Coordinates of C-alpha atoms in Angstrom, one line a residue:
M129 CA 242.1 214.1 -55.6
Q130 CA 238.6 213.4 -54.1
L131 CA 235.1 215.1 -54.7
S132 CA 232.6 216.7 -51.8
K133 CA 229.5 215.9 -52.0
R134 CA 228.2 218.9 -54.4
E135 CA 230.8 218.2 -56.8
I136 CA 229.1 215.0 -57.5
S137 CA 226.1 216.4 -57.4
I138 CA 226.9 218.6 -60.5
T139 CA 228.8 216.2 -62.3
L140 CA 225.8 213.8 -62.3
T141 CA 223.7 216.7 -63.5
L142 CA 226.2 217.6 -66.2
I143 CA 226.0 213.7 -67.1
D144 CA 222.3 213.7 -67.3
A145 CA 222.0 216.8 -69.1
N146 CA 221.0 216.3 -73.0
G147 CA 222.8 219.8 -73.9
P148 CA 224.9 222.5 -72.5
L149 CA 224.8 224.0 -69.0
T150 CA 225.9 227.7 -67.8
T151 CA 227.8 228.3 -64.6
A152 CA 224.4 230.7 -63.8
L153 CA 222.1 228.2 -64.2
L154 CA 223.9 225.1 -62.4
A155 CA 224.1 228.1 -59.8
E156 CA 220.7 228.8 -59.6
Q157 CA 220.2 224.9 -59.0
F158 CA 222.6 223.7 -56.3
E159 CA 221.6 227.9 -54.9
M160 CA 224.9 228.6 -54.8
S161 CA 227.0 231.3 -56.3
V162 CA 228.5 231.4 -59.8
R163 CA 232.0 232.3 -58.5
S164 CA 231.6 228.9 -56.2
I165 CA 229.9 227.0 -59.2
K166 CA 233.0 228.2 -61.1
Y167 CA 235.6 226.8 -58.0
D168 CA 233.5 223.4 -58.1
L169 CA 233.8 223.2 -62.3
D170 CA 237.8 223.5 -61.7
N171 CA 238.1 220.6 -59.1
I172 CA 235.7 218.5 -61.6
R173 CA 237.9 219.1 -64.3
A174 CA 241.2 218.2 -61.9
W175 CA 239.1 214.9 -60.8
L176 CA 238.4 214.0 -64.8
E177 CA 242.0 214.5 -65.7
Q178 CA 243.0 211.6 -63.8
K179 CA 240.6 209.5 -65.2
K180 CA 241.6 211.0 -68.7
L181 CA 238.5 212.7 -69.3
S182 CA 237.4 216.5 -69.7
L183 CA 234.4 218.7 -69.7
V184 CA 234.2 220.7 -72.7
S185 CA 232.7 224.7 -72.3
R186 CA 232.3 227.6 -75.0
R187 CA 231.5 230.9 -73.9
N188 CA 228.2 231.8 -74.1
K189 CA 226.8 228.1 -74.8
G190 CA 227.7 227.0 -71.1
I191 CA 229.3 223.4 -69.9
W192 CA 229.0 219.6 -70.9
L193 CA 230.4 216.5 -71.8
E194 CA 231.2 214.7 -75.1
W195 CA 231.6 211.0 -73.7
P196 CA 229.7 208.2 -75.0
D197 CA 227.3 206.8 -73.2
S198 CA 229.2 204.0 -72.0
K199 CA 231.4 206.1 -69.8
K200 CA 228.7 208.1 -68.5
L201 CA 227.5 205.3 -67.3
E202 CA 230.9 203.9 -65.8
I203 CA 231.5 207.1 -64.1
K204 CA 227.9 207.2 -63.1
N205 CA 228.1 204.2 -61.9
E206 CA 231.3 204.7 -60.0
L207 CA 230.1 208.9 -58.2
L208 CA 226.7 206.7 -57.7
H209 CA 227.6 203.2 -56.1
V210 CA 231.0 202.7 -55.5
A211 CA 232.3 205.8 -54.0
R212 CA 229.1 207.8 -53.4
Y213 CA 229.3 208.3 -49.7
A214 CA 232.8 208.0 -48.8
L215 CA 234.1 211.2 -50.6
F216 CA 233.9 213.5 -47.5
P217 CA 230.3 212.9 -46.6
D218 CA 228.4 215.7 -44.8
Q219 CA 227.1 215.8 -41.1
E220 CA 223.7 214.5 -42.8
V221 CA 225.0 211.7 -44.0
R222 CA 226.9 210.7 -41.4
I223 CA 223.9 210.9 -38.9
Y224 CA 221.9 208.7 -41.1
R225 CA 225.2 206.6 -41.6
L226 CA 226.2 206.2 -37.6
I227 CA 222.0 205.6 -36.9
L228 CA 222.6 202.2 -39.2
R229 CA 225.8 201.6 -37.0
L230 CA 224.2 201.7 -34.2
A231 CA 221.3 199.9 -34.5
L232 CA 223.3 196.8 -36.2
A233 CA 225.9 196.8 -33.3
E234 CA 226.0 194.5 -31.0
T235 CA 227.3 195.9 -28.4
F236 CA 227.7 199.6 -27.4
L237 CA 230.4 201.7 -29.7
T238 CA 232.3 204.2 -28.7
S239 CA 232.9 207.9 -29.8
D240 CA 236.7 206.4 -30.8
T241 CA 235.2 203.8 -32.9
L242 CA 232.6 205.6 -34.5
A243 CA 235.3 207.8 -35.5
E244 CA 237.6 205.3 -37.2
D245 CA 234.2 204.1 -38.7
M246 CA 233.1 207.6 -40.2
S247 CA 236.9 208.6 -40.8
V248 CA 236.2 211.8 -38.8
S249 CA 237.3 213.5 -35.4
R250 CA 236.3 212.7 -31.7
N251 CA 235.3 216.4 -31.8
T252 CA 233.2 215.7 -34.8
I253 CA 231.5 212.3 -33.7
L254 CA 230.4 214.2 -30.4
S255 CA 229.1 216.9 -33.0
D256 CA 226.8 214.8 -35.0
L257 CA 225.6 212.3 -31.9
E258 CA 224.3 215.3 -30.6
K259 CA 222.4 216.6 -33.7
M260 CA 221.4 213.1 -34.0
E261 CA 219.6 213.2 -30.9
L262 CA 217.4 216.0 -32.3
L263 CA 216.3 212.8 -35.0
L264 CA 215.9 210.2 -32.9
Y265 CA 213.3 211.9 -30.4
E266 CA 211.0 212.1 -33.6
Y267 CA 210.7 208.8 -34.1
D268 CA 210.4 208.2 -30.1
V269 CA 214.1 206.3 -30.1
T270 CA 217.1 207.8 -27.2
L271 CA 220.4 207.6 -27.6
Q272 CA 222.0 205.5 -24.8
R273 CA 225.5 207.1 -22.8
R274 CA 227.1 204.4 -20.9
N275 CA 230.3 205.8 -19.3
H276 CA 233.9 203.3 -20.4
Y277 CA 231.1 201.9 -22.7
G278 CA 230.5 204.2 -25.6
F279 CA 226.5 204.8 -27.1
C280 CA 223.6 202.2 -28.1
L281 CA 219.8 203.1 -29.2
A282 CA 217.3 202.5 -27.0
G283 CA 213.2 202.6 -28.1
E284 CA 210.5 200.5 -29.0
E285 CA 211.5 197.9 -31.5
S286 CA 208.9 199.2 -34.0
Q287 CA 210.3 202.4 -34.2
I288 CA 214.0 201.5 -34.4
R289 CA 212.8 199.5 -37.2
L290 CA 211.2 202.9 -38.8
L291 CA 213.6 204.7 -38.2
M292 CA 216.4 202.7 -39.5
E293 CA 213.6 202.2 -43.2
I294 CA 213.2 205.7 -43.5
V295 CA 217.6 206.5 -43.0
I296 CA 218.0 203.5 -45.7
Q297 CA 215.8 205.3 -48.1
K298 CA 217.0 208.9 -47.8
G299 CA 220.5 207.3 -48.5
M300 CA 219.1 205.8 -52.0
T301 CA 218.5 207.4 -55.4
D302 CA 216.6 206.9 -58.4
Y303 CA 219.4 205.4 -59.8
D304 CA 219.8 202.6 -56.7
V305 CA 216.0 202.1 -57.5
Y306 CA 216.1 201.5 -61.0
N307 CA 218.8 199.5 -60.7
M308 CA 217.2 197.4 -58.0
M309 CA 214.3 197.3 -60.3
Q310 CA 216.1 195.5 -62.7
T311 CA 217.4 193.3 -60.9
I312 CA 214.3 192.0 -60.0
V313 CA 212.6 192.4 -63.7
N314 CA 215.5 190.1 -65.4
Q315 CA 215.8 188.4 -63.0
E316 CA 219.6 188.1 -62.6
K317 CA 221.6 188.5 -60.0
T318 CA 223.4 192.0 -59.8
Q319 CA 227.1 193.5 -59.0
A320 CA 226.8 193.5 -54.9
T321 CA 226.2 197.7 -54.1
N322 CA 226.2 199.6 -50.7
Y323 CA 223.6 202.1 -51.3
G324 CA 225.6 204.2 -48.9
M325 CA 224.5 201.9 -46.2
P326 CA 227.4 200.5 -43.7
H327 CA 228.7 197.4 -45.3
E328 CA 227.1 194.7 -42.7
M329 CA 223.9 196.1 -43.4
A330 CA 224.7 196.3 -47.5
T331 CA 225.6 192.8 -47.1
I332 CA 222.3 191.7 -45.8
F333 CA 220.1 193.7 -48.4
N334 CA 221.9 192.9 -51.1
V335 CA 221.4 189.2 -50.1
T336 CA 217.3 190.2 -49.8
L337 CA 217.8 191.8 -53.3
T338 CA 219.4 188.9 -55.3
E339 CA 216.7 186.4 -53.3
M340 CA 213.9 188.4 -54.3
A341 CA 214.6 188.7 -57.9
Q342 CA 214.8 184.9 -57.7
L343 CA 211.5 184.6 -56.2
V344 CA 209.0 187.1 -58.5
D345 CA 207.0 186.0 -61.5
Q346 CA 204.7 188.1 -63.2
E347 CA 201.6 187.4 -61.3
M348 CA 203.3 188.8 -58.1
L349 CA 204.3 192.0 -60.0
D350 CA 200.4 192.5 -60.7
Q351 CA 200.3 192.4 -56.7
F352 CA 203.1 195.0 -55.5
N353 CA 204.3 198.6 -57.0
Y354 CA 207.7 199.1 -56.9
S355 CA 207.7 201.4 -53.7
E356 CA 206.0 198.6 -52.4
I357 CA 208.6 196.1 -53.1
L358 CA 211.3 197.6 -52.1
A359 CA 209.8 198.1 -48.8
I360 CA 209.3 194.1 -48.8
I361 CA 212.9 194.2 -49.4
L362 CA 213.5 196.9 -47.0
R363 CA 211.8 194.6 -44.2
V364 CA 213.3 191.6 -44.6
A365 CA 216.8 193.1 -44.9
I366 CA 216.2 195.1 -41.5
A367 CA 214.7 192.0 -39.7
T368 CA 217.5 190.6 -40.7
G369 CA 220.0 193.0 -38.8
R370 CA 218.0 193.2 -36.0
L371 CA 217.6 189.4 -35.3
K372 CA 221.7 189.0 -35.5
N373 CA 222.2 190.8 -32.3
T374 CA 218.8 189.0 -30.8
H375 CA 216.5 192.3 -31.1
T376 CA 212.8 190.7 -32.2
M377 CA 210.0 192.8 -32.8
K378 CA 208.4 190.9 -29.7
S379 CA 208.3 187.4 -29.0
Y380 CA 210.2 184.2 -30.2
K381 CA 206.7 182.5 -31.3
I382 CA 206.7 180.4 -34.6
L383 CA 204.7 181.3 -37.1
D384 CA 202.2 178.6 -37.7
N385 CA 200.7 178.7 -40.8
Q386 CA 203.8 178.8 -43.2
Q387 CA 202.4 175.8 -45.6
Q388 CA 199.6 177.5 -46.6
L389 CA 201.2 181.0 -46.7
E390 CA 203.7 178.6 -49.2
Q391 CA 200.9 177.0 -51.0
K392 CA 199.1 180.4 -51.3
R393 CA 202.7 182.4 -52.7
E394 CA 202.7 185.0 -50.4
L395 CA 205.6 187.2 -51.5
P396 CA 206.2 188.7 -48.1
F397 CA 206.4 185.6 -46.6
L398 CA 208.6 183.7 -49.8
L399 CA 211.1 186.3 -49.3
M400 CA 211.6 186.0 -45.1
Q401 CA 211.6 182.3 -45.8
A402 CA 214.5 182.2 -48.4
V403 CA 216.9 185.2 -46.2
F404 CA 216.3 183.7 -42.9
N405 CA 216.9 180.0 -44.0
Y406 CA 219.9 181.9 -45.6
Y407 CA 221.1 183.4 -42.0
H408 CA 219.9 180.1 -40.1
F409 CA 216.8 182.4 -38.5
P410 CA 213.1 180.1 -37.8
N411 CA 210.3 182.0 -39.4
L412 CA 208.9 183.7 -36.2
E413 CA 205.3 185.1 -36.5
D414 CA 205.5 189.0 -35.3
E415 CA 208.9 189.0 -37.9
Y416 CA 206.4 188.1 -40.2
I417 CA 203.6 190.4 -38.8
Y418 CA 206.5 193.4 -39.1
I419 CA 207.4 192.1 -42.8
F420 CA 203.8 192.1 -44.1
S421 CA 202.3 195.3 -43.7
D422 CA 202.1 197.9 -40.7
I423 CA 198.1 197.4 -40.8
L424 CA 195.2 194.9 -42.0
I425 CA 192.6 197.1 -43.0
N426 CA 189.6 196.2 -44.8
Y427 CA 187.1 200.2 -45.3
Q428 CA 183.4 199.6 -46.2
D429 CA 182.7 201.1 -49.8
A430 CA 180.4 203.5 -48.3
N431 CA 182.7 204.8 -45.6
I432 CA 185.2 205.4 -48.8
A433 CA 182.8 207.2 -51.2
E434 CA 181.9 209.2 -47.6
L435 CA 185.7 209.7 -46.9
T436 CA 186.0 210.9 -50.5
T437 CA 183.2 213.1 -50.7
A438 CA 184.0 214.8 -46.7
L439 CA 188.0 214.9 -48.3
I440 CA 187.0 216.9 -51.1
A441 CA 184.3 219.1 -49.5
E442 CA 187.5 219.9 -46.7
V443 CA 190.3 220.4 -49.1
S444 CA 187.7 222.5 -51.1
E445 CA 187.1 224.8 -48.2
K446 CA 190.6 225.3 -47.1
E447 CA 191.9 226.2 -50.6
Q448 CA 189.0 228.0 -51.6
V449 CA 188.7 226.3 -54.7
P450 CA 185.0 224.4 -55.8
F451 CA 186.8 220.9 -56.0
N452 CA 183.7 219.2 -55.2
A453 CA 182.1 220.4 -58.3
D454 CA 185.0 218.2 -60.3
Q455 CA 183.2 214.8 -60.5
Q456 CA 186.1 213.7 -62.2
L457 CA 188.5 213.9 -59.0
F458 CA 185.8 212.8 -56.8
N459 CA 185.6 209.3 -59.5
N460 CA 189.3 209.4 -59.4
L461 CA 189.8 210.0 -56.0
F462 CA 187.6 207.1 -55.6
A463 CA 189.1 204.3 -57.2
H464 CA 192.8 205.6 -55.6
L465 CA 191.6 205.5 -52.4
S466 CA 189.5 201.9 -52.6
L467 CA 192.3 200.4 -54.5
K468 CA 194.9 201.6 -51.4
L469 CA 192.8 200.8 -48.6
H470 CA 191.2 197.1 -49.7
K471 CA 195.3 196.2 -50.2
K472 CA 196.5 193.5 -48.5
H473 CA 200.0 195.3 -47.7
V474 CA 199.4 198.7 -46.9
F475 CA 202.8 200.2 -45.7
V476 CA 203.2 203.5 -44.1
N477 CA 207.0 204.4 -45.5
E478 CA 206.4 203.5 -49.2
Y479 CA 209.2 205.0 -51.5
N480 CA 207.7 208.0 -53.4
P481 CA 209.5 210.1 -55.4
F482 CA 207.4 212.9 -55.7
V483 CA 207.2 213.9 -52.1
D484 CA 210.0 216.4 -51.6
D485 CA 208.7 218.6 -54.6
I486 CA 205.0 218.5 -54.0
K487 CA 205.5 219.5 -50.1
S488 CA 208.6 222.2 -51.2
K489 CA 206.3 224.0 -54.6
Y490 CA 202.3 222.9 -53.1
S491 CA 203.2 223.3 -49.6
H492 CA 199.9 224.7 -49.0
L493 CA 198.0 221.8 -50.2
F494 CA 199.8 219.3 -48.8
R495 CA 199.2 220.9 -45.7
H496 CA 195.9 221.2 -46.2
I497 CA 195.4 217.5 -47.4
Q498 CA 197.8 216.4 -44.3
F499 CA 195.0 217.9 -42.0
A500 CA 192.0 216.6 -43.8
S501 CA 192.9 213.4 -44.1
E502 CA 193.7 212.9 -40.3
K503 CA 190.8 214.2 -39.0
L504 CA 188.5 212.0 -41.9
I505 CA 190.6 208.7 -41.3
A506 CA 190.1 207.0 -38.0
S507 CA 193.6 205.1 -38.2
S508 CA 195.0 208.2 -39.6
A509 CA 197.9 207.6 -37.2
V510 CA 199.6 204.8 -39.3
I511 CA 198.0 205.7 -43.1
V512 CA 198.4 209.2 -43.4
N513 CA 201.9 210.3 -44.4
D514 CA 204.3 212.2 -46.3
S515 CA 203.9 209.9 -49.4
F516 CA 199.8 209.2 -48.8
V517 CA 199.1 212.6 -49.0
S518 CA 201.5 213.1 -52.2
Y519 CA 199.6 211.2 -54.1
I520 CA 196.2 212.6 -53.3
A521 CA 197.8 216.0 -53.8
L522 CA 198.8 215.1 -57.8
H523 CA 194.7 214.0 -57.9
F524 CA 193.8 218.0 -56.8
L525 CA 196.4 219.5 -58.5
V526 CA 195.4 217.9 -61.5
A527 CA 192.0 219.3 -61.0
Y528 CA 193.5 223.0 -60.6
E529 CA 193.5 223.3 -64.5
K530 CA 192.3 220.9 -67.4
A531 CA 193.9 221.5 -70.4
Q532 CA 192.5 220.3 -74.3
P533 CA 195.3 217.4 -75.5
N534 CA 196.9 218.1 -78.5
R535 CA 197.3 215.8 -81.2
D536 CA 200.8 215.4 -82.3
V537 CA 203.5 214.3 -84.2
V538 CA 206.3 213.4 -81.6
S539 CA 205.4 209.9 -79.6
I540 CA 206.5 210.3 -75.9
V541 CA 206.9 206.9 -73.7
Y542 CA 206.8 208.6 -69.7
I543 CA 208.4 206.4 -67.7
C544 CA 207.5 207.2 -63.9
S545 CA 205.0 206.1 -61.1
T546 CA 202.4 205.3 -63.0
G547 CA 199.2 206.0 -60.4
L548 CA 196.1 208.0 -62.2
G549 CA 197.1 211.1 -60.5
V550 CA 200.8 211.0 -61.6
T551 CA 200.1 210.5 -65.0
S552 CA 197.1 212.9 -65.4
L553 CA 199.3 215.6 -64.2
I554 CA 202.5 215.2 -66.2
Q555 CA 199.9 214.9 -69.0
Q556 CA 198.7 218.2 -68.1
K557 CA 201.8 219.4 -68.3
I558 CA 203.1 218.6 -71.1
M559 CA 200.7 219.1 -73.0
E560 CA 200.3 222.8 -71.4
E561 CA 204.0 223.2 -72.6
V562 CA 205.4 221.4 -75.4
A563 CA 203.7 221.5 -78.8
N564 CA 203.5 218.9 -81.4
V565 CA 203.9 215.9 -78.8
E566 CA 201.7 212.6 -78.4
L567 CA 202.2 210.5 -75.1
V568 CA 201.7 207.2 -75.9
S569 CA 202.1 205.7 -72.9
F570 CA 202.7 205.7 -69.3
A571 CA 204.7 203.0 -67.2
S572 CA 206.9 202.3 -63.9
V573 CA 210.0 201.3 -63.9
L574 CA 209.3 197.2 -63.7
K575 CA 207.4 197.7 -67.0
A576 CA 210.1 200.4 -69.4
Q577 CA 211.5 197.9 -71.4
E578 CA 208.8 196.1 -72.4
V579 CA 206.4 199.5 -72.8
I580 CA 209.5 201.0 -74.7
K581 CA 209.6 198.1 -77.0
E582 CA 206.3 197.4 -77.5
K583 CA 205.5 201.3 -78.0
N584 CA 208.7 202.1 -80.2
P585 CA 208.3 206.1 -79.1
D586 CA 210.3 208.5 -80.9
L587 CA 211.5 210.1 -77.3
V588 CA 211.6 208.8 -73.8
V589 CA 211.3 211.2 -70.9
S590 CA 212.1 209.2 -67.6
I591 CA 211.9 210.1 -63.9
F592 CA 214.5 207.2 -63.9
P593 CA 218.0 207.2 -65.6
L594 CA 217.3 203.9 -67.7
E595 CA 220.0 202.0 -69.7
G596 CA 220.2 201.2 -73.7
I597 CA 217.9 203.6 -74.7
Q598 CA 218.7 203.3 -78.4
R599 CA 217.0 206.5 -78.9
P600 CA 216.8 209.6 -77.6
F601 CA 216.3 210.4 -74.4
I602 CA 216.0 212.7 -71.1
K603 CA 215.7 212.1 -67.5
V604 CA 213.9 215.3 -65.6
Q605 CA 212.5 215.2 -62.1
P606 CA 209.8 213.5 -61.1
L607 CA 207.7 217.0 -61.0
P608 CA 209.3 218.2 -64.3
T609 CA 211.2 220.9 -63.6
A610 CA 211.4 224.7 -66.5
Q611 CA 214.9 223.2 -67.3
D612 CA 213.0 219.8 -67.5
I613 CA 210.7 221.5 -69.9
T614 CA 212.9 223.3 -71.7
M615 CA 215.3 220.1 -72.7
I616 CA 211.8 218.3 -73.6
N617 CA 211.0 221.1 -76.2
E618 CA 214.7 220.5 -77.5
L619 CA 214.7 217.0 -78.0
V620 CA 211.2 217.5 -80.0
Q621 CA 212.4 219.9 -81.7
G622 CA 215.4 217.7 -82.8
V623 CA 213.1 214.9 -83.3
L624 CA 211.2 216.9 -85.9
Q625 CA 214.0 218.8 -87.8
N626 CA 216.1 215.0 -88.6
R627 CA 212.4 213.9 -89.7
S628 CA 212.3 217.1 -91.9
G629 CA 214.8 215.8 -94.7
E630 CA 214.0 213.0 -97.9
H631 CA 215.4 210.2 -95.4
K632 CA 212.7 209.8 -92.5
L633 CA 213.5 206.3 -90.2
T634 CA 210.3 204.1 -90.9
R635 CA 208.2 203.7 -88.2
L636 CA 207.2 200.2 -87.2
V637 CA 204.5 200.8 -85.1
A638 CA 201.1 201.8 -86.7
R639 CA 200.3 205.8 -85.0
Q640 CA 196.5 207.1 -84.7
Q641 CA 196.1 210.1 -86.9
V642 CA 194.4 213.1 -86.3
P643 CA 191.2 212.2 -87.4
N644 CA 188.8 215.2 -89.4
K645 CA 185.7 216.4 -87.8
Q646 CA 183.4 214.1 -89.1
G647 CA 185.7 211.5 -87.7
V648 CA 185.8 213.1 -84.4
E649 CA 182.2 213.2 -84.4
D650 CA 181.6 209.6 -85.3
E651 CA 184.2 208.0 -82.8
S652 CA 182.8 209.9 -80.5
R653 CA 179.6 209.2 -80.3
D654 CA 179.9 205.2 -81.0
L655 CA 182.0 205.4 -77.2
L656 CA 179.3 207.2 -76.1
L657 CA 177.0 204.0 -77.0
S658 CA 179.3 201.5 -76.3
A659 CA 179.7 203.1 -72.9
F660 CA 175.7 203.1 -72.2
V661 CA 175.3 199.8 -73.4
V662 CA 178.3 198.2 -70.7
Y663 CA 176.6 200.6 -68.3
E664 CA 172.9 199.2 -69.0
E665 CA 174.8 195.9 -69.1
L666 CA 177.0 195.9 -65.6
K667 CA 174.1 197.8 -63.9
R668 CA 171.9 195.2 -64.8
L669 CA 174.6 192.2 -63.7
F670 CA 174.5 194.1 -60.2
E671 CA 171.4 195.3 -59.7
G672 CA 170.2 195.8 -56.2
Q673 CA 173.7 195.7 -55.2
I674 CA 175.0 199.7 -56.3
Q675 CA 174.7 201.1 -52.5
S676 CA 172.2 204.1 -52.7
G677 CA 173.1 207.3 -53.5
Y678 CA 176.2 206.4 -55.4
E679 CA 174.5 205.4 -59.0
E680 CA 175.8 208.7 -60.5
A681 CA 179.2 207.9 -59.5
F682 CA 178.8 203.6 -60.8
L683 CA 177.7 205.5 -64.2
L684 CA 180.9 207.8 -64.5
H685 CA 183.5 205.6 -63.6
V686 CA 181.7 203.3 -66.2
M687 CA 182.0 205.7 -69.0
M688 CA 185.6 206.6 -67.7
M689 CA 186.4 203.0 -68.0
V690 CA 185.3 201.8 -71.4
H691 CA 187.0 205.4 -72.1
R692 CA 190.4 204.5 -70.6
I693 CA 189.9 201.1 -72.4
H694 CA 188.9 202.5 -75.9
F695 CA 192.1 205.1 -75.6
Q696 CA 194.3 202.2 -74.6
S697 CA 195.0 203.9 -71.1
Q698 CA 193.8 201.2 -68.7
Y699 CA 195.0 201.5 -65.1
Q700 CA 198.1 199.8 -65.0
N701 CA 197.7 196.0 -63.5
E702 CA 201.1 196.4 -61.6
G703 CA 200.6 196.7 -57.7
N704 CA 196.5 197.6 -58.0
V705 CA 195.2 193.8 -58.3
V706 CA 193.8 192.5 -55.2
P707 CA 193.3 188.8 -55.8
E708 CA 191.5 188.1 -53.4
T709 CA 188.9 190.4 -54.3
L710 CA 188.7 188.8 -57.8
V711 CA 188.9 185.3 -56.7
T712 CA 185.8 186.1 -54.0
N713 CA 183.8 187.3 -56.9
Q714 CA 185.5 185.4 -59.2
T715 CA 181.2 185.1 -60.8
D716 CA 180.7 188.3 -60.9
V717 CA 184.7 188.9 -62.6
C718 CA 183.7 186.1 -65.2
A719 CA 180.5 187.7 -66.1
I720 CA 182.5 191.1 -66.2
E721 CA 185.1 189.9 -68.1
K722 CA 182.0 188.2 -70.9
I723 CA 180.1 191.6 -71.1
M724 CA 183.4 193.6 -72.0
A725 CA 184.7 190.9 -74.4
H726 CA 180.5 191.3 -76.3
N727 CA 181.2 194.5 -76.4
K728 CA 184.8 194.3 -77.8
L729 CA 186.4 195.6 -75.1
A730 CA 190.0 194.4 -73.5
I731 CA 189.2 194.8 -69.4
N732 CA 192.5 194.0 -67.3
R733 CA 193.0 193.0 -63.7
A734 CA 193.4 196.0 -62.4
E735 CA 190.0 198.0 -64.0
I736 CA 187.5 194.6 -62.7
T737 CA 188.9 195.0 -58.9
A738 CA 188.3 199.1 -59.4
L739 CA 184.7 198.6 -60.2
L740 CA 184.2 196.2 -57.8
Q741 CA 185.0 198.5 -55.5
Y742 CA 181.1 200.0 -55.9
V743 CA 179.5 196.5 -55.8
C744 CA 181.4 194.1 -53.3
I745 CA 179.5 195.8 -50.5
E746 CA 179.1 193.0 -47.1

């Protein structure tokens, strides 16, 4: 027998759960009746019996799985990878597969051919194609029909590729992304996986992923976050798939600065070169421009400061909340926009796990930020998209209410997207609703194993499924739900109870103790003095270079920078380093490092990049 898509989702939910789940809770989560959930559970039980596995259920307690971790991973892998889209795909999934199938076809495809590919009737395919046209219309792509020949996609090449990118991303799960990033970080070959794509597209994608794993090094990982790495992989794979059918972006002009790009180790070029060589394609200029980035922009620092002020003012007016009185919001948002808009690679369709949650739970705020961004950013048609707006929304959500941090006894490493808005919002929510915890570090999926090993936490919380975690672990939604918070509370209590016995596990990493009142006064005084000394030295270094009117913002930035360094919470290097800025301003970079070292503060490249946004004014 086979499972339906909803039954697969229920099974995955049970696998990820750290305790019993009631049918009422499942019914609420999947927006179904309790009766329907019970029918689904009966089918799941029958499917598991074929594998000699079972569900455990108990009245007034719920349903759970008593499987070893290895078996959970095996079943999850089967459901997510091997058979996920072969098991009775619904219309939405079929439409996504149809788009990719048509985009990679060499000729027109008949309805009979498509029906056979999807294992459905011809009438079902015709219904799917009719609904698919509504989605195509949103991207200025049309479905061409020709009697006796069939169907094909028509439109601007850039729009067809954008549609392909969106469709592939929608078919991916967080588990897929985690596995891809592990392959890249560990630089190892992985088992070929279809990721919900048609066979031809999946084959190209796996070749591209393998080449990326062989190319990437730590310096490259510092230049890109995981969503940008995924975007580069997708674009190289899509370009390859389209070139196989002679669909180029524009022309067949050969890229003329290949030697320079290779010497500079430009990752988009190196990956394109490796994959194109594999498929015996020349390195075309227009293909590189497509893969390299959507846009090449360089905002002046003055514009970003004015943009930040205007954006906060616009959203404050729409939301009727005095965001413009929050100087910390300005500082954080300025840093975010500076790093975002000064980056060499700006991808329209970057992977962002927070989009759906932000749009559904904070729809008014999302719309207001989107409206303000489109109004204030000149190239908004290219830059402003759901991902861009969602990351900005996280900064505003932090500003709604600031909670006092609690010192505690259970240490947590949180694996998520590591932007400042993301981590601040999660930290605020956890501190508000979970007692006796200490968030010792946030990390991206690229750095997960490294940070866990370094911090040795009591508990790991992650938006991605992780393998081989030898400590309590919970997978949560990108924005933690009430159920997630409940499960975190339960795990925290479990850790505390395990410690209450006589035999406690010896911690191998020293933790910061809760200071007494006198200690807090001493530490805060020393920190303020240190920050002021650093500010004075940096102000002398950049005398005359800080734009008039932004001296206070620079002061606050330096103060918060010293605070972040002191408490080991600097901006992540991953995705926030602009090598060109550091190279161009090498003298200033050395001077900054010397000042910080003199004050016994170790500053990383991401913090230096952010600091230079205030002073690198042409």
